[in-house]
Amino acid sequence: MAMDRIISLQMSALLRKEMLETWRDRRALWMAICFSLLIPVMLAGTMVIVVKKQTEESTRLVLLGGDVAPLLEQRLRSDSLEVEALAEGEPRALLAGGYDLVLQLEEGFVDRYESFRAPKMYLYVDSSSTSAGRAERHLQERLGKLQQLVVSQRLTARGVAPQLLAPWQLQVRDVSTPSSRGALLLAMVPGLLILTLFVASLATSVDTSAGERERLSLEALLMQPVPGWQLVAAKMLAVASMGWLGSLLAIAALVALMPVMPLAELGIQQATTASGVITMGLLLLPLALLVAVVQILLALRSSSFKDAQTQLSILQIAPVMLLMVLDAARVDLADSYWQLVPLVAQQQWLKSLLVGDSVSLPLLLAGSMVCLLLVALSVAFGARALRRESLLGAT
Amino acid sequence: MVWMRRLLLGAVLSVGPGLPGLVAAQDELASRACHLDGWSDALRCFRVAVGADDSELAVMVAPAVNDSEREPLYLLAGGPGQAASDLAPLLNAFRKINRERDIVMVDRRGAGLSGAFRCGFEREMPADLQQFSRRLADCYLQRPDFAESLSSRQTVEDLERVRMFLGHGRIALWGGSWGTRTALLYQQWYPESLSALVLDAVAPIDTKVFLTATAAERALQQLERDCARDPVCARFGDWKGQLAKMLNGWSAEQAASFPDPLTGGPVTEPLARWVLANAIRGALYDPVAAAQIPYAVHQAGRGNYLPLSGITGLFQNHADSMAMGLTFSVACAEELNRIGADEVAADSEGSFLGSAFFDLFRSGCEAWPVSSKPYAAPAPREHPVLLISGSADPITPPYYAEQQLGYLSHRQHLVVAGGGHINSRRGCIPELISRFLEMPGEPLEQACVADIHRPPFMADAFGPALGVSAVSVERGDQL
């Protein structure tokens, strides 16, 4: 009984010390907060801008020689395409002067059109410009409609039913659901949330391990009559608290920004539920612990503070890259055994919860248990490593 | 986690007047993913049992992208005899509305996927009226009770049942053409279930919409005016006079040698005068087709019937969307029953159509002896109503909406200049409908309706005139 009390007293003192040091470090705290907010804000921002550009911003077209073809000018004009008919002009200069496209009509265009000699239109486009592609789509859409009208009238004039041009009807049947469309667009988000976890705990984990060693306070700590595992666990908890806070903040920001994101315009359901958000937060906790302890172990292994920083920077990129590669390679990660692999499991769960799908509770528990088991092993491993003299020798 | 929420939600909803358990169950059990032509996304399809005789209604729901619990929009199809499932292409225009609202299509009994009562007319319609009546009579005799049972009353009751089945509170209705009649009757009989009405091409309860000759004549006159104002079309001169002359003097020889727009050869069955007049009337429904009438008539006046044949070809595919049995059950019991011979004469007087349209129904109804099902006079209603009309609609012109809907105290009317029958997909109209549904009480900013123009008139064999050219000026002298 007394022994237990001593252990818990020592442990809580240790934990208090580690927490205090972690949370007192304003710079690390601010970095965690900023990075956590950065990703959701960037995601929402890009989405808003892209959709706004696609739907609202109109593109500008010059119709060179269009003064003789008012119907063409009138029919090409739309909400998304401004059309200006000019009698003359230099296409290159016009493109340089702020127009997105220049459509030049051949000399004698209308006469050739009326005598069925398929007159030419020349489309000048600067394909290196960002709006050229969009402008060209707008133009093709309008021009296609007008062409259809002309063809239909020509056929009617010859007594041909226009449906003769369509020997069959192709009906597209899209089997995606709003949530699966969302999964496609939001596929990056889980990886980024996990990255946040790594980044937010990075500074703290380096400081509490390699940093303490360089400040020579680690030696003092090791001289205390405290079991090694308690030392590692205390540090891990402190570091994980920072990482977890970062990812919680990122989730909160993401969910808060969702109403701003034009998801519905993209045909995506905004389906993240309140219970889903809580689950997302909870399922990241074991991962936060694992990331923290691995970061601490790596930093302790490194030869210096700087070396630790380098190693951990690689560590934070590597898993996220791996996840993205696995995703891009279309490895089927939805299988149940993948959900026992840390990182992959959390990514899959986050992905499902983000689009409002459900996650199997037994698998979630099993996967988290695997993660916690690895945490325990790492702590034990760390405790053994702390006993080695060489650990302190590194400078 | 989602299932937990569903369970909770289901429990909450079932406290209401609905049927406990049903609301939670319909999500999982009765619906299946399905598709309709003209819309690529998956829909949720239900079969809803109605009536004593195992009848089932096909109910299709385009679920809202966001579940914001705004009242759903039900689409009601025209005809009578058309199916709501044929309205699926409209979802493309109503994409924005569908973001926040479920859009529901219910095929009424005897239409579309709810056991279409077609009488075997899906392939061709006989041009001979007597033959048509005979086939109709055979069809009636096979299912006289069923023919008698089909009515607007039944459709409205079924719609109300579907509303309860889906667990919807108040609903908004979009009606097109005859669908507006169904919507207006639903408003009379179930005002508590309704939030707002969008009526495109309105057939008011008191209006005898099968008297179409005057409306069609006015649409043609408007086409004539618009054509005269257009420098290209004006060159066709008095094409309307030529049309009258042609229709009046339509000979057996002309009827037999009329070219077939599908095969290119002469028609297999002579083109009767009433069919030709109805083809012109039909072309007036759609401004794109109407824009070709002046040129086609002008050419016919010179002995070239190809363009006119091309116009009749524009509508070749349309017949199969109408379930004739249903059409006659409803039309004979609710419209033809209240139209007298003197009214037909007055309506046809001085019109190009004459009684060519009405005769089809009159002879059909003689073979379809369902009992008369008159409506009561409409009672005042205060729901917000958005009316949409095309100024050149040959069957439900804007003055129907203006003259016969005084009992609706909160209505606003969009009139598309030169517009034909059904305008919900054109220009800014989908956007205005969406805004109306968001704030039904607010008056709409209507300025953008004026940006919807008639499509360009056909100028010559090359199609529309893109501009003024030496060639066309030269040719202009010959016309």
CSV table of N, CA, C and O in Angstrom, one decimal, chain B residues 407-467:
chain,number,residue,atom,x,y,z
B,407,TYR,N,-58.4,33.6,-56.0
B,407,TYR,CA,-58.6,33.1,-54.7
B,407,TYR,C,-57.3,32.9,-53.9
B,407,TYR,O,-57.3,32.5,-52.8
B,408,LEU,N,-56.2,33.0,-54.7
B,408,LEU,CA,-54.9,32.8,-54.0
B,408,LEU,C,-54.4,34.2,-53.6
B,408,LEU,O,-54.0,35.0,-54.5
B,409,SER,N,-54.2,34.4,-52.3
B,409,SER,CA,-53.9,35.8,-51.9
B,409,SER,C,-52.4,36.1,-52.0
B,409,SER,O,-52.0,37.2,-52.1
B,410,HIS,N,-51.6,35.1,-52.0
B,410,HIS,CA,-50.1,35.3,-52.0
B,410,HIS,C,-49.5,34.7,-53.2
B,410,HIS,O,-48.8,33.7,-53.1
B,411,ARG,N,-49.7,35.3,-54.4
B,411,ARG,CA,-49.2,34.7,-55.6
B,411,ARG,C,-48.3,35.8,-56.3
B,411,ARG,O,-48.6,37.0,-56.2
B,412,GLN,N,-47.3,35.3,-56.9
B,412,GLN,CA,-46.5,36.1,-57.9
B,412,GLN,C,-46.3,35.4,-59.2
B,412,GLN,O,-46.3,34.1,-59.2
B,413,HIS,N,-46.2,36.1,-60.2
B,413,HIS,CA,-46.3,35.6,-61.6
B,413,HIS,C,-45.0,35.9,-62.4
B,413,HIS,O,-44.7,37.1,-62.5
B,414,LEU,N,-44.3,35.0,-62.9
B,414,LEU,CA,-43.2,35.2,-63.8
B,414,LEU,C,-43.7,34.9,-65.2
B,414,LEU,O,-44.2,33.8,-65.5
B,415,VAL,N,-43.6,35.9,-66.1
B,415,VAL,CA,-44.0,35.6,-67.5
B,415,VAL,C,-42.8,35.7,-68.4
B,415,VAL,O,-42.1,36.7,-68.4
B,416,VAL,N,-42.5,34.6,-69.1
B,416,VAL,CA,-41.3,34.6,-70.0
B,416,VAL,C,-41.8,35.0,-71.3
B,416,VAL,O,-42.6,34.4,-72.0
B,417,ALA,N,-41.2,36.2,-71.8
B,417,ALA,CA,-41.6,36.7,-73.1
B,417,ALA,C,-41.3,35.7,-74.2
B,417,ALA,O,-40.2,35.3,-74.3
B,418,GLY,N,-42.3,35.4,-75.0
B,418,GLY,CA,-42.1,34.5,-76.1
B,418,GLY,C,-41.9,33.0,-75.7
B,418,GLY,O,-41.6,32.2,-76.5
B,419,GLY,N,-42.1,32.8,-74.4
B,419,GLY,CA,-41.9,31.5,-73.9
B,419,GLY,C,-43.0,30.5,-74.3
B,419,GLY,O,-44.2,31.0,-74.5
B,420,GLY,N,-42.8,29.3,-74.4
B,420,GLY,CA,-43.8,28.3,-74.7
B,420,GLY,C,-44.3,27.6,-73.4
B,420,GLY,O,-44.5,28.3,-72.4
B,421,HIS,N,-44.6,26.3,-73.5
B,421,HIS,CA,-45.2,25.5,-72.5
B,421,HIS,C,-44.0,25.0,-71.6
B,421,HIS,O,-43.2,24.3,-72.1
B,422,ILE,N,-44.1,25.3,-70.3
B,422,ILE,CA,-43.0,24.9,-69.3
B,422,ILE,C,-41.7,25.7,-69.5
B,422,ILE,O,-41.1,25.6,-70.5
B,423,ASN,N,-41.4,26.5,-68.5
B,423,ASN,CA,-40.3,27.3,-68.6
B,423,ASN,C,-39.3,27.2,-67.4
B,423,ASN,O,-38.4,27.9,-67.2
B,424,SER,N,-39.6,26.2,-66.6
B,424,SER,CA,-38.8,26.0,-65.3
B,424,SER,C,-37.3,25.8,-65.5
B,424,SER,O,-36.5,26.0,-64.6
B,425,ARG,N,-36.9,25.4,-66.7
B,425,ARG,CA,-35.5,25.1,-66.9
B,425,ARG,C,-34.8,26.2,-67.6
B,425,ARG,O,-33.6,26.2,-67.8
B,426,ARG,N,-35.5,27.3,-68.0
B,426,ARG,CA,-34.8,28.3,-68.8
B,426,ARG,C,-34.2,29.4,-68.0
B,426,ARG,O,-34.8,29.9,-67.0
B,427,GLY,N,-33.1,29.9,-68.4
B,427,GLY,CA,-32.5,31.1,-67.9
B,427,GLY,C,-32.4,31.1,-66.4
B,427,GLY,O,-31.9,30.1,-65.8
B,428,CYS,N,-32.8,32.2,-65.8
B,428,CYS,CA,-32.7,32.3,-64.3
B,428,CYS,C,-33.9,31.7,-63.6
B,428,CYS,O,-34.0,31.8,-62.3
B,429,ILE,N,-34.8,31.1,-64.3
B,429,ILE,CA,-36.0,30.5,-63.6
B,429,ILE,C,-35.7,29.5,-62.5
B,429,ILE,O,-36.2,29.6,-61.4
B,430,PRO,N,-34.8,28.6,-62.7
B,430,PRO,CA,-34.4,27.6,-61.6
B,430,PRO,C,-33.9,28.4,-60.4
B,430,PRO,O,-34.3,28.0,-59.3
B,431,GLU,N,-33.1,29.4,-60.6
B,431,GLU,CA,-32.6,30.2,-59.5
B,431,GLU,C,-33.7,30.9,-58.8
B,431,GLU,O,-33.8,30.9,-57.5
B,432,LEU,N,-34.7,31.5,-59.5
B,432,LEU,CA,-35.8,32.2,-58.9
B,432,LEU,C,-36.7,31.2,-58.1
B,432,LEU,O,-37.2,31.5,-57.0
B,433,ILE,N,-36.9,30.0,-58.6
B,433,ILE,CA,-37.7,29.0,-57.9
B,433,ILE,C,-37.0,28.6,-56.6
B,433,ILE,O,-37.6,28.6,-55.5
B,434,SER,N,-35.6,28.5,-56.7
B,434,SER,CA,-34.9,28.2,-55.5
B,434,SER,C,-35.0,29.3,-54.4
B,434,SER,O,-35.2,29.0,-53.3
B,435,ARG,N,-34.9,30.5,-54.9
B,435,ARG,CA,-35.1,31.7,-54.0
B,435,ARG,C,-36.5,31.7,-53.4
B,435,ARG,O,-36.7,32.0,-52.2
B,436,PHE,N,-37.4,31.4,-54.2
B,436,PHE,CA,-38.8,31.5,-53.8
B,436,PHE,C,-39.0,30.4,-52.7
B,436,PHE,O,-39.6,30.7,-51.6
B,437,LEU,N,-38.5,29.2,-52.9
B,437,LEU,CA,-38.7,28.2,-51.9
B,437,LEU,C,-37.9,28.5,-50.6
B,437,LEU,O,-38.4,28.2,-49.5
B,438,GLU,N,-36.8,29.3,-50.7
B,438,GLU,CA,-36.1,29.7,-49.5
B,438,GLU,C,-36.9,30.7,-48.7
B,438,GLU,O,-37.0,30.6,-47.5
B,439,MET,N,-37.5,31.7,-49.4
B,439,MET,CA,-38.2,32.8,-48.8
B,439,MET,C,-39.5,33.0,-49.5
B,439,MET,O,-39.7,33.9,-50.3
B,440,PRO,N,-40.5,32.1,-49.3
B,440,PRO,CA,-41.7,32.1,-50.1
B,440,PRO,C,-42.5,33.4,-49.9
B,440,PRO,O,-43.3,33.8,-50.8
B,441,GLY,N,-42.4,34.0,-48.8
B,441,GLY,CA,-43.2,35.2,-48.6
B,441,GLY,C,-42.7,36.5,-49.3
B,441,GLY,O,-43.4,37.4,-49.5
B,442,GLU,N,-41.4,36.5,-49.7
B,442,GLU,CA,-40.7,37.7,-50.2
B,442,GLU,C,-41.0,37.8,-51.7
B,442,GLU,O,-41.0,36.8,-52.4
B,443,PRO,N,-41.3,39.0,-52.2
B,443,PRO,CA,-41.4,39.2,-53.6
B,443,PRO,C,-40.0,39.0,-54.3
B,443,PRO,O,-39.0,39.4,-53.8
B,444,LEU,N,-40.1,38.3,-55.5
B,444,LEU,CA,-38.8,38.0,-56.2
B,444,LEU,C,-38.4,39.2,-57.0
B,444,LEU,O,-39.2,39.9,-57.6
B,445,GLU,N,-37.1,39.3,-57.2
B,445,GLU,CA,-36.5,40.3,-58.1
B,445,GLU,C,-36.6,39.6,-59.5
B,445,GLU,O,-35.9,38.7,-59.8
B,446,GLN,N,-37.5,40.1,-60.3
B,446,GLN,CA,-37.8,39.4,-61.6
B,446,GLN,C,-37.1,39.9,-62.8
B,446,GLN,O,-37.3,39.3,-63.9
B,447,ALA,N,-36.2,40.9,-62.6
B,447,ALA,CA,-35.6,41.5,-63.8
B,447,ALA,C,-34.9,40.5,-64.8
B,447,ALA,O,-35.0,40.7,-66.0
B,448,CYS,N,-34.3,39.4,-64.2
B,448,CYS,CA,-33.6,38.5,-65.1
B,448,CYS,C,-34.5,37.7,-66.1
B,448,CYS,O,-34.0,37.2,-67.0
B,449,VAL,N,-35.8,37.7,-65.8
B,449,VAL,CA,-36.7,37.0,-66.7
B,449,VAL,C,-36.6,37.6,-68.1
B,449,VAL,O,-36.8,36.9,-69.1
B,450,ALA,N,-36.4,38.9,-68.1
B,450,ALA,CA,-36.4,39.6,-69.4
B,450,ALA,C,-35.2,39.2,-70.2
B,450,ALA,O,-35.2,39.5,-71.4
B,451,ASP,N,-34.2,38.6,-69.6
B,451,ASP,CA,-33.0,38.1,-70.4
B,451,ASP,C,-33.3,36.8,-71.2
B,451,ASP,O,-32.4,36.4,-71.9
B,452,ILE,N,-34.5,36.2,-70.9
B,452,ILE,CA,-34.7,35.0,-71.7
B,452,ILE,C,-35.4,35.4,-73.0
B,452,ILE,O,-36.4,36.0,-73.0
B,453,HIS,N,-34.7,35.0,-74.1
B,453,HIS,CA,-35.2,35.4,-75.4
B,453,HIS,C,-35.7,34.2,-76.2
B,453,HIS,O,-35.3,33.1,-75.9
B,454,ARG,N,-36.4,34.5,-77.2
B,454,ARG,CA,-36.7,33.5,-78.2
B,454,ARG,C,-35.4,33.0,-78.9
B,454,ARG,O,-34.6,33.9,-79.2
B,455,PRO,N,-35.3,31.8,-79.2
B,455,PRO,CA,-34.2,31.3,-80.0
B,455,PRO,C,-34.2,31.9,-81.4
B,455,PRO,O,-35.3,32.4,-81.8
B,456,PRO,N,-33.1,32.0,-82.1
B,456,PRO,CA,-33.1,32.6,-83.4
B,456,PRO,C,-34.0,31.9,-84.4
B,456,PRO,O,-34.1,30.7,-84.4
B,457,PHE,N,-34.7,32.7,-85.2
B,457,PHE,CA,-35.6,32.1,-86.2
B,457,PHE,C,-34.7,31.4,-87.3
B,457,PHE,O,-33.6,31.8,-87.5
B,458,MET,N,-35.3,30.4,-87.9
B,458,MET,CA,-34.7,29.8,-89.0
B,458,MET,C,-34.7,30.8,-90.2
B,458,MET,O,-35.8,31.2,-90.5
B,459,ALA,N,-33.6,31.0,-90.8
B,459,ALA,CA,-33.5,32.0,-91.9
B,459,ALA,C,-33.6,31.4,-93.2
B,459,ALA,O,-34.2,31.9,-94.1
B,460,ASP,N,-33.0,30.2,-93.3
B,460,ASP,CA,-32.9,29.6,-94.6
B,460,ASP,C,-32.4,28.2,-94.4
B,460,ASP,O,-32.3,27.7,-93.3
B,461,ALA,N,-32.1,27.5,-95.5
B,461,ALA,CA,-31.6,26.1,-95.4
B,461,ALA,C,-30.3,26.0,-94.5
B,461,ALA,O,-30.0,24.9,-94.0
B,462,PHE,N,-29.6,27.1,-94.4
B,462,PHE,CA,-28.3,27.1,-93.6
B,462,PHE,C,-28.6,27.2,-92.1
B,462,PHE,O,-27.7,27.1,-91.3
B,463,GLY,N,-29.9,27.4,-91.7
B,463,GLY,CA,-30.2,27.6,-90.3
B,463,GLY,C,-30.4,29.0,-89.9
B,463,GLY,O,-30.9,29.8,-90.7
B,464,PRO,N,-30.0,29.4,-88.7
B,464,PRO,CA,-30.2,30.8,-88.3
B,464,PRO,C,-29.2,31.7,-89.0
B,464,PRO,O,-28.1,31.3,-89.3
B,465,ALA,N,-29.6,33.0,-89.2
B,465,ALA,CA,-28.6,34.0,-89.8
B,465,ALA,C,-27.7,34.5,-88.7
B,465,ALA,O,-28.2,35.0,-87.7
B,466,LEU,N,-26.4,34.3,-88.9
B,466,LEU,CA,-25.4,34.7,-87.9
B,466,LEU,C,-25.3,36.2,-88.0
B,466,LEU,O,-25.1,36.9,-87.0
B,467,GLY,N,-25.4,36.8,-89.1
B,467,GLY,CA,-25.3,38.2,-89.3
B,467,GLY,C,-25.8,38.6,-90.7
B,467,GLY,O,-26.4,37.8,-91.4
